[in-house]
Amino acid sequence: GGGGWEYPFLLVILISGSLLSHLCLYYFFQRAESACHSVKGQVSADGTIYNYKAKTLNGSRSVSLSEYMGKTVLFVNYLGKTLNALHEEMKDYGFTILGFPSNQFGKQEPGENHEILATLKHVRPGNGFVPNFLLFQRGDVNGDTEQGVYTFLKNSCPPVGDSFENPTNRLFWEPLKINDIKWNFEKFLVGPDGKPVMRWFPRVPVSEVREDILKYIRQLFSHVCGAKPEF
């Protein structure tokens, strides 16, 4: 899926490996359509993630997502230890993770913004867990009050299933739509042009998500630099 890797007037810098073994510069002058290819079908949505902003977890800064132009970005609404390892493994290849906590699924994120880091460290997942990627303030990812960037992500990808597979009394938003995020752990991958390229069902293990992302980055790196990253 995706049709190509060209992006409009975008300078992409990719660094290969922790030793910075080589630096590739590549200019893209044409635009190609981007479509999610981890689920069947294609959906088009205008714009990119760069049209949106989000406030950091501590409220100190409003971040324009255009800061991530040229990067491969994984959007998650639930945080776990395996994500730290994923981020550490691929951060040198223009990859990052953005966390958007949500309390819409079984009320599993009830804390206020100032309590979330302590909850992650001591309760869930606990054992001293501290995310090594940026977290934004808790917000809705479905329903009438969903964040704009999540509206865009969902409109850019087909739904991952035709049912929610959880009792509706554990889903805290209205109205329920087929393209909604079904539960915690659903993820979106956004390419260097700011458009989503993959979407995963919540129960897809991180190990499989990792393999999909590695394949994507290898293809991107090979096309841009004529070489594959060393992982």
PDB file of C-alpha atoms in Angstrom:
ATOM      1  CA  GLY A   1       0.000   0.000   0.000  1.00  0.00           C
ATOM      2  CA  GLY A   2       1.021   3.625  -0.146  1.00  0.00           C
ATOM      3  CA  GLY A   3       1.856   3.881  -3.848  1.00  0.00           C
ATOM      4  CA  GLY A   4       5.303   5.438  -3.333  1.00  0.00           C
ATOM      5  CA  TRP A   5       7.569   7.293  -1.002  1.00  0.00           C
ATOM      6  CA  GLU A   6       7.729  10.763  -2.544  1.00  0.00           C
ATOM      7  CA  TYR A   7       6.804  13.755  -0.409  1.00  0.00           C
ATOM      8  CA  PRO A   8       6.420  17.428  -1.379  1.00  0.00           C
ATOM      9  CA  PHE A   9       9.592  19.491  -0.949  1.00  0.00           C
ATOM     10  CA  LEU A  10      10.564  17.616   2.194  1.00  0.00           C
ATOM     11  CA  LEU A  11      14.156  17.122   3.246  1.00  0.00           C
ATOM     12  CA  VAL A  12      14.413  13.855   5.134  1.00  0.00           C
ATOM     13  CA  ILE A  13      17.518  13.125   7.163  1.00  0.00           C
ATOM     14  CA  LEU A  14      18.000   9.512   8.233  1.00  0.00           C
ATOM     15  CA  ILE A  15      20.822   8.394  10.483  1.00  0.00           C
ATOM     16  CA  SER A  16      21.923   4.773  10.254  1.00  0.00           C
ATOM     17  CA  GLY A  17      22.730   3.085  13.545  1.00  0.00           C
ATOM     18  CA  SER A  18      24.122   4.293  16.842  1.00  0.00           C
ATOM     19  CA  LEU A  19      27.553   4.778  15.215  1.00  0.00           C
ATOM     20  CA  LEU A  20      26.013   7.181  12.680  1.00  0.00           C
ATOM     21  CA  SER A  21      27.701   5.159   9.955  1.00  0.00           C
ATOM     22  CA  HIS A  22      26.251   7.267   7.194  1.00  0.00           C
ATOM     23  CA  LEU A  23      24.011  10.255   6.642  1.00  0.00           C
ATOM     24  CA  CYS A  24      21.542  10.323   3.773  1.00  0.00           C
ATOM     25  CA  LEU A  25      19.981  13.440   2.333  1.00  0.00           C
ATOM     26  CA  TYR A  26      17.178  13.130  -0.136  1.00  0.00           C
ATOM     27  CA  TYR A  27      14.776  15.646  -1.707  1.00  0.00           C
ATOM     28  CA  PHE A  28      11.221  14.669  -2.575  1.00  0.00           C
ATOM     29  CA  PHE A  29       9.384  16.839  -5.106  1.00  0.00           C
ATOM     30  CA  GLN A  30       6.241  14.880  -5.899  1.00  0.00           C
ATOM     31  CA  ARG A  31       3.341  13.851  -3.763  1.00  0.00           C
ATOM     32  CA  ALA A  32       2.074  10.292  -3.540  1.00  0.00           C
ATOM     33  CA  GLU A  33      -1.080   9.063  -1.842  1.00  0.00           C
ATOM     34  CA  SER A  34      -0.608   7.342   1.488  1.00  0.00           C
ATOM     35  CA  ALA A  35      -3.036   4.657   2.639  1.00  0.00           C
ATOM     36  CA  CYS A  36      -3.158   2.385   5.663  1.00  0.00           C
ATOM     37  CA  HIS A  37      -2.029  -1.074   4.639  1.00  0.00           C
ATOM     38  CA  SER A  38      -2.283  -3.095   7.837  1.00  0.00           C
ATOM     39  CA  VAL A  39      -6.037  -3.358   7.249  1.00  0.00           C
ATOM     40  CA  LYS A  40      -7.952  -3.935   4.028  1.00  0.00           C
ATOM     41  CA  GLY A  41      -9.272  -1.125   1.897  1.00  0.00           C
ATOM     42  CA  GLN A  42      -8.279   2.476   1.392  1.00  0.00           C
ATOM     43  CA  VAL A  43      -9.670   5.632   2.915  1.00  0.00           C
ATOM     44  CA  SER A  44      -8.671   9.155   2.003  1.00  0.00           C
ATOM     45  CA  ALA A  45      -8.555  12.118   4.373  1.00  0.00           C
ATOM     46  CA  ASP A  46      -7.433  15.633   3.643  1.00  0.00           C
ATOM     47  CA  GLY A  47      -4.474  17.134   5.458  1.00  0.00           C
ATOM     48  CA  THR A  48      -1.765  15.657   7.659  1.00  0.00           C
ATOM     49  CA  ILE A  49      -1.037  15.358  11.365  1.00  0.00           C
ATOM     50  CA  TYR A  50       0.890  18.602  10.947  1.00  0.00           C
ATOM     51  CA  ASN A  51      -2.414  20.481  10.985  1.00  0.00           C
ATOM     52  CA  TYR A  52      -2.905  19.632  14.674  1.00  0.00           C
ATOM     53  CA  LYS A  53      -1.568  20.598  18.077  1.00  0.00           C
ATOM     54  CA  ALA A  54      -1.539  18.878  21.462  1.00  0.00           C
ATOM     55  CA  LYS A  55      -0.649  20.006  24.965  1.00  0.00           C
ATOM     56  CA  THR A  56       2.100  18.200  26.861  1.00  0.00           C
ATOM     57  CA  LEU A  57       1.102  16.142  29.895  1.00  0.00           C
ATOM     58  CA  ASN A  58       2.234  18.790  32.378  1.00  0.00           C
ATOM     59  CA  GLY A  59       0.496  21.529  30.390  1.00  0.00           C
ATOM     60  CA  SER A  60       3.701  23.504  29.911  1.00  0.00           C
ATOM     61  CA  ARG A  61       3.663  23.552  26.128  1.00  0.00           C
ATOM     62  CA  SER A  62       1.299  23.352  23.177  1.00  0.00           C
ATOM     63  CA  VAL A  63       3.095  21.222  20.608  1.00  0.00           C
ATOM     64  CA  SER A  64       2.485  21.601  16.898  1.00  0.00           C
ATOM     65  CA  LEU A  65       2.712  18.147  15.381  1.00  0.00           C
ATOM     66  CA  SER A  66       4.540  19.783  12.481  1.00  0.00           C
ATOM     67  CA  GLU A  67       7.575  19.386  14.762  1.00  0.00           C
ATOM     68  CA  TYR A  68       7.517  15.738  13.652  1.00  0.00           C
ATOM     69  CA  MET A  69       7.707  16.496   9.943  1.00  0.00           C
ATOM     70  CA  GLY A  70       9.975  13.947   8.282  1.00  0.00           C
ATOM     71  CA  LYS A  71       9.649  11.416  11.118  1.00  0.00           C
ATOM     72  CA  THR A  72       7.845   8.092  11.327  1.00  0.00           C
ATOM     73  CA  VAL A  73       5.451   8.429  14.275  1.00  0.00           C
ATOM     74  CA  LEU A  74       3.544   5.806  16.264  1.00  0.00           C
ATOM     75  CA  PHE A  75       0.391   7.107  17.978  1.00  0.00           C
ATOM     76  CA  VAL A  76      -0.690   5.167  21.074  1.00  0.00           C
ATOM     77  CA  ASN A  77      -3.417   5.756  23.645  1.00  0.00           C
ATOM     78  CA  TYR A  78      -2.156   3.241  26.200  1.00  0.00           C
ATOM     79  CA  LEU A  79       1.341   2.967  27.607  1.00  0.00           C
ATOM     80  CA  GLY A  80       3.418  -0.114  28.370  1.00  0.00           C
ATOM     81  CA  LYS A  81       7.022  -1.164  28.928  1.00  0.00           C
ATOM     82  CA  THR A  82       7.389  -2.737  25.498  1.00  0.00           C
ATOM     83  CA  LEU A  83       6.911   0.687  23.916  1.00  0.00           C
ATOM     84  CA  ASN A  84      10.065   1.981  25.609  1.00  0.00           C
ATOM     85  CA  ALA A  85      12.084  -0.818  24.044  1.00  0.00           C
ATOM     86  CA  LEU A  86      10.503  -0.171  20.649  1.00  0.00           C
ATOM     87  CA  HIS A  87      11.323   3.526  20.816  1.00  0.00           C
ATOM     88  CA  GLU A  88      14.886   2.928  21.975  1.00  0.00           C
ATOM     89  CA  GLU A  89      15.512   0.424  19.192  1.00  0.00           C
ATOM     90  CA  MET A  90      14.404   2.653  16.326  1.00  0.00           C
ATOM     91  CA  LYS A  91      14.776   6.260  17.454  1.00  0.00           C
ATOM     92  CA  ASP A  92      18.022   6.686  15.492  1.00  0.00           C
ATOM     93  CA  TYR A  93      16.096   5.981  12.279  1.00  0.00           C
ATOM     94  CA  GLY A  94      13.713   8.913  12.494  1.00  0.00           C
ATOM     95  CA  PHE A  95      11.106   7.001  14.543  1.00  0.00           C
ATOM     96  CA  THR A  96       9.265   8.266  17.604  1.00  0.00           C
ATOM     97  CA  ILE A  97       6.211   7.466  19.728  1.00  0.00           C
ATOM     98  CA  LEU A  98       3.560   9.904  20.932  1.00  0.00           C
ATOM     99  CA  GLY A  99       1.327   8.925  23.850  1.00  0.00           C
ATOM    100  CA  PHE A 100      -2.252  10.178  24.203  1.00  0.00           C
ATOM    101  CA  PRO A 101      -3.766   8.746  27.427  1.00  0.00           C
ATOM    102  CA  SER A 102      -7.529   8.188  27.369  1.00  0.00           C
ATOM    103  CA  ASN A 103     -10.055   7.166  30.019  1.00  0.00           C
ATOM    104  CA  GLN A 104     -12.762   6.027  27.597  1.00  0.00           C
ATOM    105  CA  PHE A 105     -12.052   2.298  27.814  1.00  0.00           C
ATOM    106  CA  GLY A 106     -13.278   0.758  31.046  1.00  0.00           C
ATOM    107  CA  LYS A 107     -12.209   3.898  32.929  1.00  0.00           C
ATOM    108  CA  GLN A 108      -8.681   2.479  33.025  1.00  0.00           C
ATOM    109  CA  GLU A 109      -6.958   5.889  33.062  1.00  0.00           C
ATOM    110  CA  PRO A 110      -8.872   7.710  35.817  1.00  0.00           C
ATOM    111  CA  GLY A 111      -6.029   9.887  37.100  1.00  0.00           C
ATOM    112  CA  GLU A 112      -5.679  13.573  36.445  1.00  0.00           C
ATOM    113  CA  ASN A 113      -2.852  14.666  34.177  1.00  0.00           C
ATOM    114  CA  HIS A 114      -0.515  15.386  37.095  1.00  0.00           C
ATOM    115  CA  GLU A 115      -1.125  11.863  38.461  1.00  0.00           C
ATOM    116  CA  ILE A 116      -0.536   9.850  35.285  1.00  0.00           C
ATOM    117  CA  LEU A 117       3.262   9.541  35.469  1.00  0.00           C
ATOM    118  CA  ALA A 118       3.107   8.376  39.092  1.00  0.00           C
ATOM    119  CA  THR A 119       0.431   5.832  38.183  1.00  0.00           C
ATOM    120  CA  LEU A 120       2.564   4.492  35.346  1.00  0.00           C
ATOM    121  CA  LYS A 121       5.593   4.255  37.618  1.00  0.00           C
ATOM    122  CA  HIS A 122       3.968   2.597  40.618  1.00  0.00           C
ATOM    123  CA  VAL A 123       0.688   0.971  39.515  1.00  0.00           C
ATOM    124  CA  ARG A 124       0.212   0.184  35.835  1.00  0.00           C
ATOM    125  CA  PRO A 125       2.497  -1.081  34.436  1.00  0.00           C
ATOM    126  CA  GLY A 126       4.460  -0.244  37.615  1.00  0.00           C
ATOM    127  CA  ASN A 127       7.928  -1.436  38.627  1.00  0.00           C
ATOM    128  CA  GLY A 128       9.407   1.998  38.079  1.00  0.00           C
ATOM    129  CA  PHE A 129       8.199   2.435  34.499  1.00  0.00           C
ATOM    130  CA  VAL A 130       8.949   5.884  33.052  1.00  0.00           C
ATOM    131  CA  PRO A 131       8.062   6.510  29.372  1.00  0.00           C
ATOM    132  CA  ASN A 132      11.035   7.513  27.211  1.00  0.00           C
ATOM    133  CA  PHE A 133       8.773   9.292  24.722  1.00  0.00           C
ATOM    134  CA  LEU A 134       6.505  12.331  24.871  1.00  0.00           C
ATOM    135  CA  LEU A 135       3.096  12.133  26.547  1.00  0.00           C
ATOM    136  CA  PHE A 136       0.247  14.531  25.980  1.00  0.00           C
ATOM    137  CA  GLN A 137      -2.653  15.428  28.220  1.00  0.00           C
ATOM    138  CA  ARG A 138      -5.395  12.891  28.750  1.00  0.00           C
ATOM    139  CA  GLY A 139      -8.217  13.301  26.262  1.00  0.00           C
ATOM    140  CA  ASP A 140     -10.894  11.564  24.243  1.00  0.00           C
ATOM    141  CA  VAL A 141     -10.082   9.530  21.153  1.00  0.00           C
ATOM    142  CA  ASN A 142     -13.709   8.701  20.279  1.00  0.00           C
ATOM    143  CA  GLY A 143     -17.083  10.419  20.381  1.00  0.00           C
ATOM    144  CA  ASP A 144     -18.338  13.971  20.240  1.00  0.00           C
ATOM    145  CA  THR A 145     -15.400  15.315  22.240  1.00  0.00           C
ATOM    146  CA  GLU A 146     -12.586  13.386  20.526  1.00  0.00           C
ATOM    147  CA  GLN A 147      -9.333  15.166  19.756  1.00  0.00           C
ATOM    148  CA  GLY A 148      -9.037  16.448  16.208  1.00  0.00           C
ATOM    149  CA  VAL A 149      -5.885  14.504  15.418  1.00  0.00           C
ATOM    150  CA  TYR A 150      -7.675  11.259  16.278  1.00  0.00           C
ATOM    151  CA  THR A 151     -10.574  12.194  14.028  1.00  0.00           C
ATOM    152  CA  PHE A 152      -8.008  12.595  11.264  1.00  0.00           C
ATOM    153  CA  LEU A 153      -6.229   9.312  12.041  1.00  0.00           C
ATOM    154  CA  LYS A 154      -9.474   7.333  12.045  1.00  0.00           C
ATOM    155  CA  ASN A 155     -10.733   8.963   8.869  1.00  0.00           C
ATOM    156  CA  SER A 156      -7.445   8.074   7.170  1.00  0.00           C
ATOM    157  CA  CYS A 157      -7.670   4.325   7.857  1.00  0.00           C
ATOM    158  CA  PRO A 158     -10.370   1.679   7.526  1.00  0.00           C
ATOM    159  CA  PRO A 159     -11.762   0.272  10.794  1.00  0.00           C
ATOM    160  CA  VAL A 160      -9.880  -2.663  12.287  1.00  0.00           C
ATOM    161  CA  GLY A 161     -13.084  -4.626  12.878  1.00  0.00           C
ATOM    162  CA  ASP A 162     -16.851  -4.511  12.627  1.00  0.00           C
ATOM    163  CA  SER A 163     -17.547  -4.970  16.358  1.00  0.00           C
ATOM    164  CA  PHE A 164     -16.200  -3.587  19.626  1.00  0.00           C
ATOM    165  CA  GLU A 165     -15.785  -6.981  21.340  1.00  0.00           C
ATOM    166  CA  ASN A 166     -16.369  -5.380  24.731  1.00  0.00           C
ATOM    167  CA  PRO A 167     -19.657  -4.635  26.526  1.00  0.00           C
ATOM    168  CA  THR A 168     -20.896  -1.207  25.575  1.00  0.00           C
ATOM    169  CA  ASN A 169     -21.209  -0.323  29.270  1.00  0.00           C
ATOM    170  CA  ARG A 170     -17.390  -0.297  29.324  1.00  0.00           C
ATOM    171  CA  LEU A 171     -17.165   2.151  26.415  1.00  0.00           C
ATOM    172  CA  PHE A 172     -17.473   5.705  27.661  1.00  0.00           C
ATOM    173  CA  TRP A 173     -18.370   7.839  24.657  1.00  0.00           C
ATOM    174  CA  GLU A 174     -21.227   8.603  22.300  1.00  0.00           C
ATOM    175  CA  PRO A 175     -22.112   7.987  19.582  1.00  0.00           C
ATOM    176  CA  LEU A 176     -20.467   4.628  18.859  1.00  0.00           C
ATOM    177  CA  LYS A 177     -19.131   4.416  15.288  1.00  0.00           C
ATOM    178  CA  ILE A 178     -17.680   1.501  13.356  1.00  0.00           C
ATOM    179  CA  ASN A 179     -14.441   3.399  12.722  1.00  0.00           C
ATOM    180  CA  ASP A 180     -13.901   4.179  16.401  1.00  0.00           C
ATOM    181  CA  ILE A 181     -10.883   2.948  18.297  1.00  0.00           C
ATOM    182  CA  LYS A 182     -12.065  -0.342  19.726  1.00  0.00           C
ATOM    183  CA  TRP A 183     -10.032  -0.459  22.956  1.00  0.00           C
ATOM    184  CA  ASN A 184      -6.703   0.440  24.502  1.00  0.00           C
ATOM    185  CA  PHE A 185      -3.611  -0.647  22.549  1.00  0.00           C
ATOM    186  CA  GLU A 186      -4.972   0.285  19.104  1.00  0.00           C
ATOM    187  CA  LYS A 187      -2.142   2.021  17.272  1.00  0.00           C
ATOM    188  CA  PHE A 188      -1.528   4.183  14.189  1.00  0.00           C
ATOM    189  CA  LEU A 189       1.720   4.590  12.271  1.00  0.00           C
ATOM    190  CA  VAL A 190       2.217   7.873  10.419  1.00  0.00           C
ATOM    191  CA  GLY A 191       4.792   8.221   7.655  1.00  0.00           C
ATOM    192  CA  PRO A 192       7.300  11.046   7.076  1.00  0.00           C
ATOM    193  CA  ASP A 193       4.701  12.908   4.997  1.00  0.00           C
ATOM    194  CA  GLY A 194       2.347  13.191   7.983  1.00  0.00           C
ATOM    195  CA  LYS A 195      -0.204  10.680   6.693  1.00  0.00           C
ATOM    196  CA  PRO A 196      -1.163   7.388   8.372  1.00  0.00           C
ATOM    197  CA  VAL A 197       0.177   4.224   6.767  1.00  0.00           C
ATOM    198  CA  MET A 198      -0.811   1.509   9.270  1.00  0.00           C
ATOM    199  CA  ARG A 199      -3.433   0.804  11.912  1.00  0.00           C
ATOM    200  CA  TRP A 200      -3.446  -2.168  14.281  1.00  0.00           C
ATOM    201  CA  PHE A 201      -6.241  -3.947  16.148  1.00  0.00           C
ATOM    202  CA  PRO A 202      -5.810  -3.604  19.944  1.00  0.00           C
ATOM    203  CA  ARG A 203      -4.907  -7.256  20.493  1.00  0.00           C
ATOM    204  CA  VAL A 204      -2.127  -7.342  17.896  1.00  0.00           C
ATOM    205  CA  PRO A 205       1.013  -7.975  20.004  1.00  0.00           C
ATOM    206  CA  VAL A 206       3.734  -5.346  20.083  1.00  0.00           C
ATOM    207  CA  SER A 207       6.133  -7.928  18.638  1.00  0.00           C
ATOM    208  CA  GLU A 208       4.048  -8.014  15.446  1.00  0.00           C
ATOM    209  CA  VAL A 209       3.710  -4.228  15.413  1.00  0.00           C
ATOM    210  CA  ARG A 210       7.492  -4.050  15.733  1.00  0.00           C
ATOM    211  CA  GLU A 211       8.017  -6.300  12.716  1.00  0.00           C
ATOM    212  CA  ASP A 212       5.615  -4.221  10.615  1.00  0.00           C
ATOM    213  CA  ILE A 213       7.391  -0.998  11.568  1.00  0.00           C
ATOM    214  CA  LEU A 214      10.835  -2.479  10.921  1.00  0.00           C
ATOM    215  CA  LYS A 215       9.739  -3.582   7.473  1.00  0.00           C
ATOM    216  CA  TYR A 216       8.314  -0.136   6.750  1.00  0.00           C
ATOM    217  CA  ILE A 217      11.472   1.684   7.881  1.00  0.00           C
ATOM    218  CA  ARG A 218      13.712  -0.699   5.930  1.00  0.00           C
ATOM    219  CA  GLN A 219      11.698  -0.041   2.767  1.00  0.00           C
ATOM    220  CA  LEU A 220      11.769   3.695   3.359  1.00  0.00           C
ATOM    221  CA  PHE A 221      15.470   3.767   4.149  1.00  0.00           C
ATOM    222  CA  SER A 222      16.318   1.574   1.161  1.00  0.00           C
ATOM    223  CA  HIS A 223      14.363   3.807  -1.204  1.00  0.00           C
ATOM    224  CA  VAL A 224      15.833   7.016   0.167  1.00  0.00           C
ATOM    225  CA  CYS A 225      19.441   6.012   0.796  1.00  0.00           C
ATOM    226  CA  GLY A 226      19.976   2.946  -1.335  1.00  0.00           C
ATOM    227  CA  ALA A 227      20.846   0.997   1.809  1.00  0.00           C
ATOM    228  CA  LYS A 228      18.994  -0.681   4.652  1.00  0.00           C
ATOM    229  CA  PRO A 229      19.377   0.191   8.336  1.00  0.00           C
ATOM    230  CA  GLU A 230      21.424  -2.185  10.436  1.00  0.00           C
ATOM    231  CA  PHE A 231      18.666  -3.954  12.376  1.00  0.00           C
TER     232      PHE A 231
END
